[in-house]
Short mmCIF file of C-alpha atoms and ligand atoms in Angstrom, two decimals:
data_model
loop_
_atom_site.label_atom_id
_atom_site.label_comp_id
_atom_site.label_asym_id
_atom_site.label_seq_id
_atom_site.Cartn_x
_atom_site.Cartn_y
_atom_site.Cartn_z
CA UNK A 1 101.36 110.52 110.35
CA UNK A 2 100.61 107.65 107.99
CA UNK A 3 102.88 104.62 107.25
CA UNK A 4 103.36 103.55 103.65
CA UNK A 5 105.50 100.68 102.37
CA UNK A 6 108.45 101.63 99.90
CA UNK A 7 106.75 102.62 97.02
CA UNK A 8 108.36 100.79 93.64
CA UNK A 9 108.85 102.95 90.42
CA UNK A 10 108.79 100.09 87.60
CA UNK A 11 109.68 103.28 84.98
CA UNK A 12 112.47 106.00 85.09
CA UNK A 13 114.88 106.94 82.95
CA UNK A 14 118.29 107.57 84.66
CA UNK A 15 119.79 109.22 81.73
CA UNK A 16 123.38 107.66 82.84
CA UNK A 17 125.22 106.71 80.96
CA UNK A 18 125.16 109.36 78.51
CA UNK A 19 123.28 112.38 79.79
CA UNK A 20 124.19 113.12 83.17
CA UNK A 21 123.51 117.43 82.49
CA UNK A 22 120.04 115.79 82.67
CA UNK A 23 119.92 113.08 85.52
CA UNK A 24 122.35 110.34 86.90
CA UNK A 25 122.25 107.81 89.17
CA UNK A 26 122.87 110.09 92.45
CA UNK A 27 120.37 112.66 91.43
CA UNK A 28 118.07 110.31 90.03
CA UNK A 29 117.85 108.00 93.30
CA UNK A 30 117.69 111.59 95.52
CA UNK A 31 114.77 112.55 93.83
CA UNK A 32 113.36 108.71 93.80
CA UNK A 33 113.77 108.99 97.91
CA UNK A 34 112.10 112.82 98.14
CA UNK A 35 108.79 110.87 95.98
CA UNK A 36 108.47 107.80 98.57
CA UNK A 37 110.11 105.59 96.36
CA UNK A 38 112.64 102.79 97.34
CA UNK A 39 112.76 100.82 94.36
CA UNK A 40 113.09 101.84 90.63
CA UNK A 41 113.46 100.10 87.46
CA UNK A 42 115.93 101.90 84.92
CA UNK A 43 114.94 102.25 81.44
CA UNK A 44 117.21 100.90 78.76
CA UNK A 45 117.15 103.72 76.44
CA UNK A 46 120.64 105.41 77.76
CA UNK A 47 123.69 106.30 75.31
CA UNK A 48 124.95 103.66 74.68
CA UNK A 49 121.60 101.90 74.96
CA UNK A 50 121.59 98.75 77.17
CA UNK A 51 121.34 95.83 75.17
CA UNK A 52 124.08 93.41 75.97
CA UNK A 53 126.73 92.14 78.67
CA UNK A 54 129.14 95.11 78.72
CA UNK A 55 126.47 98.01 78.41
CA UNK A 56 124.03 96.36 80.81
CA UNK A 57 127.67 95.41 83.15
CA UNK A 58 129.01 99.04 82.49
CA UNK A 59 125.15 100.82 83.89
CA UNK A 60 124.71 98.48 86.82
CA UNK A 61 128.63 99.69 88.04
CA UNK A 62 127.49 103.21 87.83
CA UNK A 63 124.40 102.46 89.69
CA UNK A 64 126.43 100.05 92.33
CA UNK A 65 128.67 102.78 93.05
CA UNK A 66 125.64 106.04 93.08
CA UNK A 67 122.58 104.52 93.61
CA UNK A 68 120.72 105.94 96.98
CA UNK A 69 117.75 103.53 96.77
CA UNK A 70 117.56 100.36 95.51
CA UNK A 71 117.21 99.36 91.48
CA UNK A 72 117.32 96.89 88.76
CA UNK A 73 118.13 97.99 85.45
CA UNK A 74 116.18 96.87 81.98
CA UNK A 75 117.37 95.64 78.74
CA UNK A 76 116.79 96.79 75.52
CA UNK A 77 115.00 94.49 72.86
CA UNK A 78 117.31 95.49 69.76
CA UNK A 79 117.04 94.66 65.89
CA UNK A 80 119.84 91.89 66.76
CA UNK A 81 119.53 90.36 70.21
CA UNK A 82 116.90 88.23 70.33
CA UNK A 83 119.02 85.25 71.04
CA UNK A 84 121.91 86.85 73.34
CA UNK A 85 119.65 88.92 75.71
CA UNK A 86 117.77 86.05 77.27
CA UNK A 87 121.29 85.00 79.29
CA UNK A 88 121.02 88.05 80.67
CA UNK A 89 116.89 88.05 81.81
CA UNK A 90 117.89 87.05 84.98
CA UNK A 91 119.88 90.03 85.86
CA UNK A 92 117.61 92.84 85.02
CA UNK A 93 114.55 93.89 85.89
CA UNK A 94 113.21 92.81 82.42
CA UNK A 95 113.13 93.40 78.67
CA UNK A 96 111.68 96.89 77.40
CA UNK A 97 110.14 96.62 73.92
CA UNK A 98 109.78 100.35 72.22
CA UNK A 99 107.60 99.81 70.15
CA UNK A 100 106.41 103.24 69.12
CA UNK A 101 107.74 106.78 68.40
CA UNK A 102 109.68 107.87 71.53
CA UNK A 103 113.22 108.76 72.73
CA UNK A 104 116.27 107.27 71.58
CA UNK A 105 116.92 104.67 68.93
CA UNK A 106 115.15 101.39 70.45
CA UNK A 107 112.58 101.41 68.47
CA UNK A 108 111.41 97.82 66.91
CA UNK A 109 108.90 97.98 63.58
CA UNK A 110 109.36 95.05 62.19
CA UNK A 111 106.90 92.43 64.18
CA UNK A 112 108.83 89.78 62.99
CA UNK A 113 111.56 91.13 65.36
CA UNK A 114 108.92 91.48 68.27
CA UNK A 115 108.12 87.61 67.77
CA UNK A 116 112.00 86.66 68.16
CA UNK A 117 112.41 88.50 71.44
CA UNK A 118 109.18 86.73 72.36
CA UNK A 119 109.98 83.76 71.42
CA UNK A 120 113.52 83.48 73.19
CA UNK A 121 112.84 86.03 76.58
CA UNK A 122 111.91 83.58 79.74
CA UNK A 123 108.21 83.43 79.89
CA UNK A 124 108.56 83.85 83.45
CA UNK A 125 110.96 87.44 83.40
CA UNK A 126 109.18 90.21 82.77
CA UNK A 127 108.35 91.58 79.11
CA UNK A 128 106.92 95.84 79.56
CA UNK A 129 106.12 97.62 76.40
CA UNK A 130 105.74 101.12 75.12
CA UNK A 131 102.89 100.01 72.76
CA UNK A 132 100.08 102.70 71.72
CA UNK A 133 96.93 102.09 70.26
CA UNK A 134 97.15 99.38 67.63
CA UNK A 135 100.43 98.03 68.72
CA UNK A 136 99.36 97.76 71.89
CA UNK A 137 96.53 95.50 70.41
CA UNK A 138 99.12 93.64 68.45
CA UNK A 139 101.52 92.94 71.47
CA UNK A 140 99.14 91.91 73.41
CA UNK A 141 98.17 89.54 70.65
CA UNK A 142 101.71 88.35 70.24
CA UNK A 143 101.99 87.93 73.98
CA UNK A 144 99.18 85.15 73.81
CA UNK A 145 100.68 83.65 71.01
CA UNK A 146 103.69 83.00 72.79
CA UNK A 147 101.51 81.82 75.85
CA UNK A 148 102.89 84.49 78.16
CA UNK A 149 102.40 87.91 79.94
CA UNK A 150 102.82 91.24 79.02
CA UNK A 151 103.07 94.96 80.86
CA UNK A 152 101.77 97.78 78.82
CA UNK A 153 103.90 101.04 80.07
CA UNK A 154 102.22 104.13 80.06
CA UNK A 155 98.56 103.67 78.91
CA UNK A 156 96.87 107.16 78.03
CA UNK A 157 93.74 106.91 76.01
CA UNK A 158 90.49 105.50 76.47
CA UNK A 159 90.52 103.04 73.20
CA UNK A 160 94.01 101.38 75.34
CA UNK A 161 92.36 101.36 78.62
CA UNK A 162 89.03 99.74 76.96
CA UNK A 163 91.13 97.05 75.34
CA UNK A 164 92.94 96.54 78.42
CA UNK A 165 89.94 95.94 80.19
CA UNK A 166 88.65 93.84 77.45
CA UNK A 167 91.63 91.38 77.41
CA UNK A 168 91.59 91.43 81.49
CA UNK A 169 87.87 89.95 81.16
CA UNK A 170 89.04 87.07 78.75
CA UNK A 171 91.83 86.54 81.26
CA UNK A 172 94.60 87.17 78.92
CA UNK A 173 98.38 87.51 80.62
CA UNK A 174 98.41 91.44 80.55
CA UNK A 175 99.05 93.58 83.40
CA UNK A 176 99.08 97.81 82.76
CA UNK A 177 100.63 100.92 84.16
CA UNK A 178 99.42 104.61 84.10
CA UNK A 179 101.45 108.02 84.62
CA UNK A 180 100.72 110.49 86.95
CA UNK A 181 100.56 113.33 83.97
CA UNK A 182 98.02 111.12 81.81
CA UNK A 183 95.87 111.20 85.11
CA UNK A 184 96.02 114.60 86.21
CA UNK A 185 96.74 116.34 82.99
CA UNK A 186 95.10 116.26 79.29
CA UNK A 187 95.70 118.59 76.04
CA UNK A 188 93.34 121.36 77.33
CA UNK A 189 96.80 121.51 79.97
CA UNK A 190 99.42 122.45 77.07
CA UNK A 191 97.97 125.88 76.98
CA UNK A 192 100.08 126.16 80.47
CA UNK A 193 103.67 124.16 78.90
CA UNK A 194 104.21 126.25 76.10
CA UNK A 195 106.75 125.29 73.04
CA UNK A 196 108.34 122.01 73.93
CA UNK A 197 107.24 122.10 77.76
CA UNK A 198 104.05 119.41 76.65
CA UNK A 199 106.12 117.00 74.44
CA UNK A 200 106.01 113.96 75.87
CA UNK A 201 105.54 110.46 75.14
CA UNK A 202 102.48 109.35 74.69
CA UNK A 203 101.67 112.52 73.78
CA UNK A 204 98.76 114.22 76.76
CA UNK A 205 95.41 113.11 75.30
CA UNK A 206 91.93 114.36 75.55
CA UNK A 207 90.08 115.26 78.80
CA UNK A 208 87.60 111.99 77.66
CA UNK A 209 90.84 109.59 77.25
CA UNK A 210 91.59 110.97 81.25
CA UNK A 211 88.38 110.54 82.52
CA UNK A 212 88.27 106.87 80.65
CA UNK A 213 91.52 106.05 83.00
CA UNK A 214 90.14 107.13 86.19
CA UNK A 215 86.93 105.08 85.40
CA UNK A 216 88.74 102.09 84.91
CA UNK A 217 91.25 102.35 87.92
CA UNK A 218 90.01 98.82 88.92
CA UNK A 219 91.87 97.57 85.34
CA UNK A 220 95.10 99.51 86.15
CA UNK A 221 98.11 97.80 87.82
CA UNK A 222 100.36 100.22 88.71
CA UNK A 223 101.20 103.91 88.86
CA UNK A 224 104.28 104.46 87.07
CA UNK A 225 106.26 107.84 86.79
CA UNK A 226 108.15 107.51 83.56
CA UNK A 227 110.18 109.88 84.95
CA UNK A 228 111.71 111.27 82.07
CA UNK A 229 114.10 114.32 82.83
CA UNK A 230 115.10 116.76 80.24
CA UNK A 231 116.34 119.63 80.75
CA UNK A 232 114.55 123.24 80.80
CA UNK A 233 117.57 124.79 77.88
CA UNK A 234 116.39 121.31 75.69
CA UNK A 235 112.44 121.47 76.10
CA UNK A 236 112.73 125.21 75.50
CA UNK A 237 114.50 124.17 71.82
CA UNK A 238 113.49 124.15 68.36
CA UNK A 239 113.44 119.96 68.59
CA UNK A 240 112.17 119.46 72.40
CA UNK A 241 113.16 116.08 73.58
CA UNK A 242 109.91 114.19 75.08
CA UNK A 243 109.11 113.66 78.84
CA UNK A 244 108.39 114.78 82.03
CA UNK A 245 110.34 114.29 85.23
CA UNK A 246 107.85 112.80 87.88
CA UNK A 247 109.73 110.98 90.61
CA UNK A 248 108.42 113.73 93.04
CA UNK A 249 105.14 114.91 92.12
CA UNK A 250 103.34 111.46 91.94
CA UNK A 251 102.37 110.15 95.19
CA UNK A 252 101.67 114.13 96.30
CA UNK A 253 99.52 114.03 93.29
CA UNK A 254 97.94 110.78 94.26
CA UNK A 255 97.53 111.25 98.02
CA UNK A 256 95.94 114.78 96.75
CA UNK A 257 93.24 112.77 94.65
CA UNK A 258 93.00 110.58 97.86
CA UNK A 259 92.10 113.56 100.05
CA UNK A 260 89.67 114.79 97.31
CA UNK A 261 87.86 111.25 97.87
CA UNK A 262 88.91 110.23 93.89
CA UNK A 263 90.78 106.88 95.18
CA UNK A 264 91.85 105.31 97.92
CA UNK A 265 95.07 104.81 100.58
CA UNK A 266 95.56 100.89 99.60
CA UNK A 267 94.44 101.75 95.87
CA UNK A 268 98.03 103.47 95.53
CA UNK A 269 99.37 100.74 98.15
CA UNK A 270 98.45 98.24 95.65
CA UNK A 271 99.60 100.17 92.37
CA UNK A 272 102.67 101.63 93.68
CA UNK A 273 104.11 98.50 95.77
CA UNK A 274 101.90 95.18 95.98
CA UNK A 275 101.33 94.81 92.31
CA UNK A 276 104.68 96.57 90.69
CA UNK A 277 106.21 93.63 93.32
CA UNK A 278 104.42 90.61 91.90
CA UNK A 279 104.36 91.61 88.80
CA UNK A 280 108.24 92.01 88.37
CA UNK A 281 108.98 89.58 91.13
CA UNK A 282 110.78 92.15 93.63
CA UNK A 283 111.83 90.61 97.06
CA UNK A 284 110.82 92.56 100.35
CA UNK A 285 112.64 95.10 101.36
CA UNK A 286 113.09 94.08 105.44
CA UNK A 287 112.81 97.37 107.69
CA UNK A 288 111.16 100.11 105.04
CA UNK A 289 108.80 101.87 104.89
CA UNK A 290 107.76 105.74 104.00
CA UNK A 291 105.91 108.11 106.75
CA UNK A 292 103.50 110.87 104.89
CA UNK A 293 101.66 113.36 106.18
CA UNK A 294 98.05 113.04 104.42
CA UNK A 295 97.22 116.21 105.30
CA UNK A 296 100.12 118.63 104.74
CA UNK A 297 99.26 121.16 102.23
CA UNK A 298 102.07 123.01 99.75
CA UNK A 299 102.56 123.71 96.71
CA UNK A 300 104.87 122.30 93.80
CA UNK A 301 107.96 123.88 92.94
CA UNK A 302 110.87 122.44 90.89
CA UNK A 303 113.34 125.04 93.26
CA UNK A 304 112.59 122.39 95.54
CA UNK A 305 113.37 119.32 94.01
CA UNK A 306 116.60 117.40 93.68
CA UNK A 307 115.74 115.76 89.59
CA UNK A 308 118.78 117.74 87.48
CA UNK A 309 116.01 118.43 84.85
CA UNK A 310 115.11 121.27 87.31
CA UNK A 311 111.30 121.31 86.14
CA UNK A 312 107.85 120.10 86.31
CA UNK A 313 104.57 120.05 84.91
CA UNK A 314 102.90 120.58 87.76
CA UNK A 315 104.71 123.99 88.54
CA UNK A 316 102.61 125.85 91.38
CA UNK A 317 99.79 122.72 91.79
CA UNK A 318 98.52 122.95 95.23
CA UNK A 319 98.76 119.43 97.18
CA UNK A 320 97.95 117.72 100.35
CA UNK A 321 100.26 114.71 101.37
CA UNK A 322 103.90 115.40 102.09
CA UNK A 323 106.69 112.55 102.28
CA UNK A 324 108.14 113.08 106.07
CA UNK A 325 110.83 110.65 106.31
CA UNK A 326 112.20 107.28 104.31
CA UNK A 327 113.52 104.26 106.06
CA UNK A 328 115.42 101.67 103.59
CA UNK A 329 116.60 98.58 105.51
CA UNK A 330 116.71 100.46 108.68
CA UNK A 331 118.24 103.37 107.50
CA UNK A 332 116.75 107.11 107.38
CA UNK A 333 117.31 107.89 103.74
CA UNK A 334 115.01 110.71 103.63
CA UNK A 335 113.47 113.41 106.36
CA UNK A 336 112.35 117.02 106.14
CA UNK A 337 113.81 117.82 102.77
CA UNK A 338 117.24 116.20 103.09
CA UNK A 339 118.26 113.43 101.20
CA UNK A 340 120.18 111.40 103.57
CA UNK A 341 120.98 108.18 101.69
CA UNK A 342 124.32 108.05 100.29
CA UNK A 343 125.28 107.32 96.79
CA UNK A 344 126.01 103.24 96.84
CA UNK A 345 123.81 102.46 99.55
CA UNK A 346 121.32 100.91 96.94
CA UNK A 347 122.00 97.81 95.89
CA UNK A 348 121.04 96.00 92.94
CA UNK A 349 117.28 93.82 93.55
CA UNK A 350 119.15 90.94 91.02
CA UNK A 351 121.84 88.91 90.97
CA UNK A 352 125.02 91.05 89.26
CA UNK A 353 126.07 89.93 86.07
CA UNK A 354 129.06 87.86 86.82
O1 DOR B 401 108.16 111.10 76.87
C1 DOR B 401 108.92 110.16 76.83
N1 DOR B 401 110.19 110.26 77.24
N2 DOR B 401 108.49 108.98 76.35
C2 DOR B 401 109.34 107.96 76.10
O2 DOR B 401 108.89 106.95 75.60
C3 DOR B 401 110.77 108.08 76.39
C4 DOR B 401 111.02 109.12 77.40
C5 DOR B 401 112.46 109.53 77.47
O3 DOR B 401 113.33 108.66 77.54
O4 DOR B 401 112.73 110.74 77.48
ZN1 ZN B 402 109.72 105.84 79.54
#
């Protein structure tokens, strides 16, 4: 039996308010315990989106009241608030800047609009955002304009991780995150998620733009799910929403690479708790911690999983590692299958909004 701390997830999607047939904050926080994790940080792209003071109030009172693990919640950076979202920085868990084609209606063209959020967001909150290829190059441009830092979500392609690693070496403010499915799957994998199975966000890349992560590992921050749940009826249809659910294949994924001798136990200590920690300035968690067995072997099956989107990707994957039992502040929120935290027992990593 190994001990791990409480692995942080700096990107799910919670789906509530607004789509709880796919995921809410009970099922989302059951499935976040089942993975290892006793932190994440909720996207902003929910119906409505969160963007002000009464959507960001409204999502944090459905999270105080089903939340299982603990949580801060994102804003949105919107076409119009720039000026109004900064009195808020200090109660989420940062501002999310879409900056590319993905789901839901954040999305910010104009970089005009990018420069007013950074301009007015508190250089010392965090900034993460979806930003492929070029834009990425362009945010992280704008972040040293505005003499500040910047998280790129989801990196997938070889071009990103290069630049990543080329800004890193000039010591530029940027700090990176990679998903589970751009590290253990690639477009040669679609073959196996027919019709709207594969959509997701960036889209899988090539078996080169994989291999390019996994050589840079040293420039890559964190491990971040993007735990994106959809259901099976939605990616089946003729427009198939993007995203994966992820919250409970990652670290058996990752502590399956670590058996195979492709990383190391503290290289997914440090990307899925020391740096997601400093990097969005989460305090400790007294009394937590996760106990894995490294060497359990099973295989992945979305029967067994507690995400509403009620499938994977990895559907049938052999791993070794199994999550045994979760302790949050002294509590056994996890063991042997059972969620065992109850809906409220998370609480909110920031201050509430008053
Ligand atoms: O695949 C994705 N799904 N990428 C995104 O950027 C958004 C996410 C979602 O919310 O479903
Ligand atoms: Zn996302």
């Amino acid at each position: 039996m190994l001990r791990l701390p409480g692995l942080i997830d700096p990107h799910v999607h919670m789906r509530e308010p607004g789509a709880v047939h796919k995921e809410d904050w009970s099922s989302g926080t059951q499935a976040a315990l089942a993975g290892g994790f006793t932190v994440v940080l909720a996207m902003p792209n929910t119906q409505p989106p969160v963007i002000d003071t009464p959507t960001l109030h409204h999502a944090l009172e459905l999270a105080s009241q089903k939340a299982r693990c603990d949580y801060a919640q994102y804003l949105g950076a919107g076409p119009d608030n720039a000026l109004s979202a900064p009195a808020l920085a200090a109660h989420s868990a940062g501002l999310k800047m879409y900056l590319d084609q993905t789901y839901g209606p954040l999305r910010l063209d104009d970089m005009t609009l990018w420069m007013e959020h950074f301009a007015n967001w508190p250089a010392k909150m965090p900034i993460a955002a979806h930003a492929e290829g070029r834009s990425m190059a362009a945010v992280i441009l704008m972040a040293q304009l505005f003499d500040r830092p910047v998280h790129i979500a989801h990196v997938s392609r070889r071009e990103e991780i290069v630049l990543i690693r080329a800004a890193k070496e000039k010591g530029l403010k940027v700090s990176c995150e990679v998903s589970p499915h751009h590290l253990f799957l690639n477009k040669n994998d679609l073959a196996a998620l027919p019709g709207g199975l594969g959509e997701v966000r960036p889209h899988l890349a090539m078996l080169e733009d994989q291999q390019a992560l996994w050589e840079n590992l040293a420039y890559i921050d964190c491990f971040a799910t993007d735990h994106a749940p959809h259901t099976l009826a939605e990616k089946d249809s003729p427009n198939p929403p993007p995203g994966f659910p992820g919250l409970e294949t990652a670290l058996p994924l990752l502590l399956t690479a670590a058996h195979a001798g492709r990383l190391g136990m503290e290289d997914i200590i440090s990307r899925c708790y020391t740096n997601p920690r400093r990097i969005f300035d989460l305090p400790e968690q007294p009394e937590t911690w996760v106990e894995i067995d490294p060497d359990a072997a099973w295989d992945i099956h979305a029967s067994k999983t507690f995400t509403r989107s009620a499938w994977t990707p990895f559907e049938g994957q052999p791993v070794r590692g199994r999550v045994i039992r979760v302790i949050l502040r002294e509590q056994i929120v996890y063991q042997d299958g059972q969620v065992l935290g109850q809906p409220g027992y998370g609480q909110n990593l920031r201050p509430p909004v008053l």
